[in-house]
Every structure is written in C-alpha cells, then in structure tokens.
Amino acid sequence: MKFIPKGAILNKLTTNLLKKNMEIIPPTKVKIIEIVGKGRGVVATQKISKGEIIETCPIIEISKKEADFIQNQSHILNYYYLFQEDLERYCLMLGYGSIYNHSHNPNADIDYSSEKTEKYLQFKALRDVEIGEEIVFNYEFENNEPEFLNLD
C-alpha cells in the first residue's frame, strides 16, 4: 500500500475539480433557519437582485432505478431528488439545494447547463429578494403536490 499525505489528496482533488471547471463556492447571501409550519428553509441575509445567482449546487447523477426507489420508497430522499427533463438525467442536489422550500409563487428558480458534462445547477432570483425573505422555488410537479410535502 502506498502512503499518500493528506495534503496531496486534497491538492489532487482540487486540481481535478479545477480541470473540470467546477469551483464550489458557498452561498454568501443566504442562511438556513426554521420556518414556522415548514421546517427548515433558506432565507436571504442580504438583498438579492433579480437574475442574481443565489447558490451553485453540485449534483450527483443517479440511475432511473435509484430515482424510482427514491420516489416510491424513501420519504426523506424526495427532498434531494431532481429530474432534469431536458437532459433526461436524474440527480441528487447537494449544498442547500434540498432545503429550499416549494411555492406556487416562487422568487427563485433552478437553472442548469444543457451539457450533461456539467455536474451542478444554480438557484437564481426571479425577482429582487429582501433581507429575511424565504427563498422558494416551484417544484413543478405534474399533478398535485406529492404526499411528502403535506406537513399537516
């Protein structure tokens, strides 16, 4: 077994991320708090302008079989799951991605590259968002909201 110092592993990982143009930058204008009646959510800590990127979230691509399991067997993983219809790609959202709450009147939306090689998505402001305002997006379910959203 070859010994590799910790720093060497981090440098190799960093180099690989940079080669793939994936820089992970933590969001600076939002924080996670408890939202009455909803559980956790994301709110603005600074004013966010229309069109501004709120957060860039890495994604993990998963198979259809894994996506089916999430939809049919797992309550909690529904919050992490996303289907990118244009790319016919199933994925899990990392970062704060799974904590943004649903609304039919959203102030943010998800944007992602049309290239399958890109392994991230971005939350962008649809309008100006004020300090203390919750960041929400429309989950865009085809039918009614799924059972996992019913918090009553």
Short mmCIF file of C-alpha atoms in Angstrom, two decimals:
data_model
loop_
_atom_site.label_atom_id
_atom_site.label_comp_id
_atom_site.label_asym_id
_atom_site.label_seq_id
_atom_site.Cartn_x
_atom_site.Cartn_y
_atom_site.Cartn_z
CA MET A 1 0.00 0.00 0.00
CA LYS A 2 1.35 3.41 -0.96
CA PHE A 3 1.14 6.18 1.65
CA ILE A 4 -0.21 9.50 0.35
CA PRO A 5 -0.08 12.53 2.66
CA LYS A 6 -3.44 14.20 3.36
CA GLY A 7 -2.40 17.45 1.65
CA ALA A 8 -1.50 15.57 -1.53
CA ILE A 9 -5.01 14.07 -1.71
CA LEU A 10 -6.64 17.48 -1.25
CA ASN A 11 -4.38 19.04 -3.87
CA LYS A 12 -5.20 16.24 -6.33
CA LEU A 13 -8.94 16.65 -5.68
CA THR A 14 -8.69 20.42 -6.05
CA THR A 15 -6.73 20.04 -9.28
CA ASN A 16 -9.31 17.61 -10.70
CA LEU A 17 -12.18 19.95 -9.78
CA LEU A 18 -10.46 22.91 -11.42
CA LYS A 19 -9.72 20.89 -14.56
CA LYS A 20 -13.45 20.19 -14.81
CA ASN A 21 -14.23 23.92 -14.22
CA MET A 22 -16.18 23.09 -11.07
CA GLU A 23 -15.43 25.54 -8.32
CA ILE A 24 -17.53 25.08 -5.20
CA ILE A 25 -18.37 28.45 -3.69
CA PRO A 26 -20.53 28.51 -0.56
CA PRO A 27 -23.55 30.84 -0.77
CA THR A 28 -22.90 34.17 0.97
CA LYS A 29 -26.30 35.89 0.96
CA VAL A 30 -28.48 33.17 2.50
CA LYS A 31 -28.74 31.04 5.62
CA ILE A 32 -30.79 28.07 6.81
CA ILE A 33 -33.37 28.69 9.55
CA GLU A 34 -36.52 27.07 10.94
CA ILE A 35 -39.61 28.28 9.04
CA VAL A 36 -42.84 28.11 11.05
CA GLY A 37 -45.10 25.37 9.64
CA LYS A 38 -42.47 24.16 7.15
CA GLY A 39 -39.38 23.00 8.99
CA ARG A 40 -36.04 24.23 7.69
CA GLY A 41 -35.78 26.70 4.86
CA VAL A 42 -33.40 29.18 3.26
CA VAL A 43 -33.70 32.95 3.81
CA ALA A 44 -31.82 35.94 2.46
CA THR A 45 -29.28 37.58 4.77
CA GLN A 46 -28.59 40.32 2.23
CA LYS A 47 -30.65 41.80 -0.59
CA ILE A 48 -30.53 39.61 -3.69
CA SER A 49 -31.16 41.21 -7.08
CA LYS A 50 -33.33 39.79 -9.85
CA GLY A 51 -31.25 37.43 -12.01
CA GLU A 52 -28.53 37.02 -9.38
CA ILE A 53 -27.15 33.55 -8.68
CA ILE A 54 -28.13 32.65 -5.13
CA GLU A 55 -26.22 29.37 -4.99
CA THR A 56 -24.37 26.94 -7.22
CA CYS A 57 -25.14 23.38 -6.06
CA PRO A 58 -23.12 20.34 -7.09
CA ILE A 59 -25.22 17.39 -8.22
CA ILE A 60 -24.73 13.64 -8.18
CA GLU A 61 -26.17 11.82 -11.17
CA ILE A 62 -28.19 8.71 -10.28
CA SER A 63 -29.80 5.92 -12.29
CA LYS A 64 -33.51 5.59 -13.09
CA LYS A 65 -33.63 2.59 -10.73
CA GLU A 66 -32.28 4.74 -7.89
CA ALA A 67 -34.71 7.55 -8.77
CA ASP A 68 -37.62 5.08 -8.72
CA PHE A 69 -36.56 3.90 -5.27
CA ILE A 70 -36.46 7.50 -4.03
CA GLN A 71 -39.92 8.25 -5.43
CA ASN A 72 -41.53 5.04 -4.17
CA GLN A 73 -39.65 4.01 -1.05
CA SER A 74 -37.94 6.96 0.55
CA HIS A 75 -39.69 9.89 2.18
CA ILE A 76 -36.64 11.96 3.13
CA LEU A 77 -34.70 11.50 -0.12
CA ASN A 78 -37.55 13.13 -2.07
CA TYR A 79 -36.12 16.44 -0.87
CA TYR A 80 -32.77 15.75 -2.54
CA TYR A 81 -34.07 14.30 -5.80
CA LEU A 82 -34.37 16.24 -9.06
CA PHE A 83 -35.18 15.14 -12.61
CA GLN A 84 -33.58 17.34 -15.28
CA GLU A 85 -36.13 16.75 -18.01
CA ASP A 86 -34.19 18.39 -20.87
CA LEU A 87 -31.19 16.14 -20.18
CA GLU A 88 -33.24 13.10 -19.15
CA ARG A 89 -30.99 12.99 -16.09
CA TYR A 90 -31.85 12.00 -12.54
CA CYS A 91 -29.76 13.58 -9.83
CA LEU A 92 -29.38 14.45 -6.17
CA MET A 93 -28.88 18.11 -5.21
CA LEU A 94 -26.15 18.95 -2.74
CA GLY A 95 -25.42 22.22 -0.95
CA TYR A 96 -28.58 23.95 0.28
CA GLY A 97 -30.43 22.59 -2.78
CA SER A 98 -32.60 20.18 -0.84
CA ILE A 99 -33.57 22.77 1.78
CA TYR A 100 -35.23 25.39 -0.45
CA ASN A 101 -38.99 25.09 0.05
CA HIS A 102 -41.72 24.83 -2.59
CA SER A 103 -44.08 27.63 -3.58
CA HIS A 104 -46.51 28.22 -6.44
CA ASN A 105 -45.38 31.86 -6.19
CA PRO A 106 -41.58 31.43 -6.29
CA ASN A 107 -38.90 34.09 -6.01
CA ALA A 108 -36.19 31.74 -7.34
CA ASP A 109 -35.77 29.08 -9.99
CA ILE A 110 -33.29 26.38 -10.89
CA ASP A 111 -31.07 26.82 -13.92
CA TYR A 112 -28.65 24.24 -15.29
CA SER A 113 -26.42 23.77 -18.31
CA SER A 114 -27.68 21.87 -21.33
CA GLU A 115 -24.38 19.95 -21.27
CA LYS A 116 -24.51 16.60 -19.47
CA THR A 117 -20.86 17.01 -18.52
CA GLU A 118 -21.75 19.88 -16.16
CA LYS A 119 -22.43 18.50 -12.69
CA TYR A 120 -24.08 21.45 -10.99
CA LEU A 121 -27.20 23.57 -11.01
CA GLN A 122 -27.85 27.13 -9.92
CA PHE A 123 -30.58 28.79 -7.94
CA LYS A 124 -31.28 32.23 -9.45
CA ALA A 125 -33.51 35.03 -8.24
CA LEU A 126 -36.66 35.59 -10.34
CA ARG A 127 -37.15 38.98 -8.70
CA ASP A 128 -35.50 41.11 -6.03
CA VAL A 129 -35.43 39.28 -2.69
CA GLU A 130 -35.37 41.27 0.55
CA ILE A 131 -33.37 40.53 3.72
CA GLY A 132 -35.18 37.93 5.83
CA GLU A 133 -37.36 36.74 2.94
CA GLU A 134 -37.55 32.99 2.38
CA ILE A 135 -36.09 31.72 -0.90
CA VAL A 136 -38.62 29.38 -2.56
CA PHE A 137 -38.98 27.75 -5.96
CA ASN A 138 -41.73 25.84 -7.73
CA TYR A 139 -41.04 22.10 -7.63
CA GLU A 140 -43.20 21.85 -10.81
CA PHE A 141 -44.99 18.62 -10.04
CA GLU A 142 -47.14 17.36 -12.91
CA ASN A 143 -50.15 16.51 -10.72
CA ASN A 144 -50.94 17.65 -7.22
CA GLU A 145 -48.20 18.09 -4.69
CA PRO A 146 -46.86 14.72 -3.57
CA GLU A 147 -47.64 13.38 -0.13
CA PHE A 148 -44.18 14.18 1.23
CA LEU A 149 -44.99 17.92 1.03
CA ASN A 150 -48.06 17.64 3.25
CA LEU A 151 -46.82 18.87 6.60
CA ASP A 152 -50.14 18.63 8.47
#
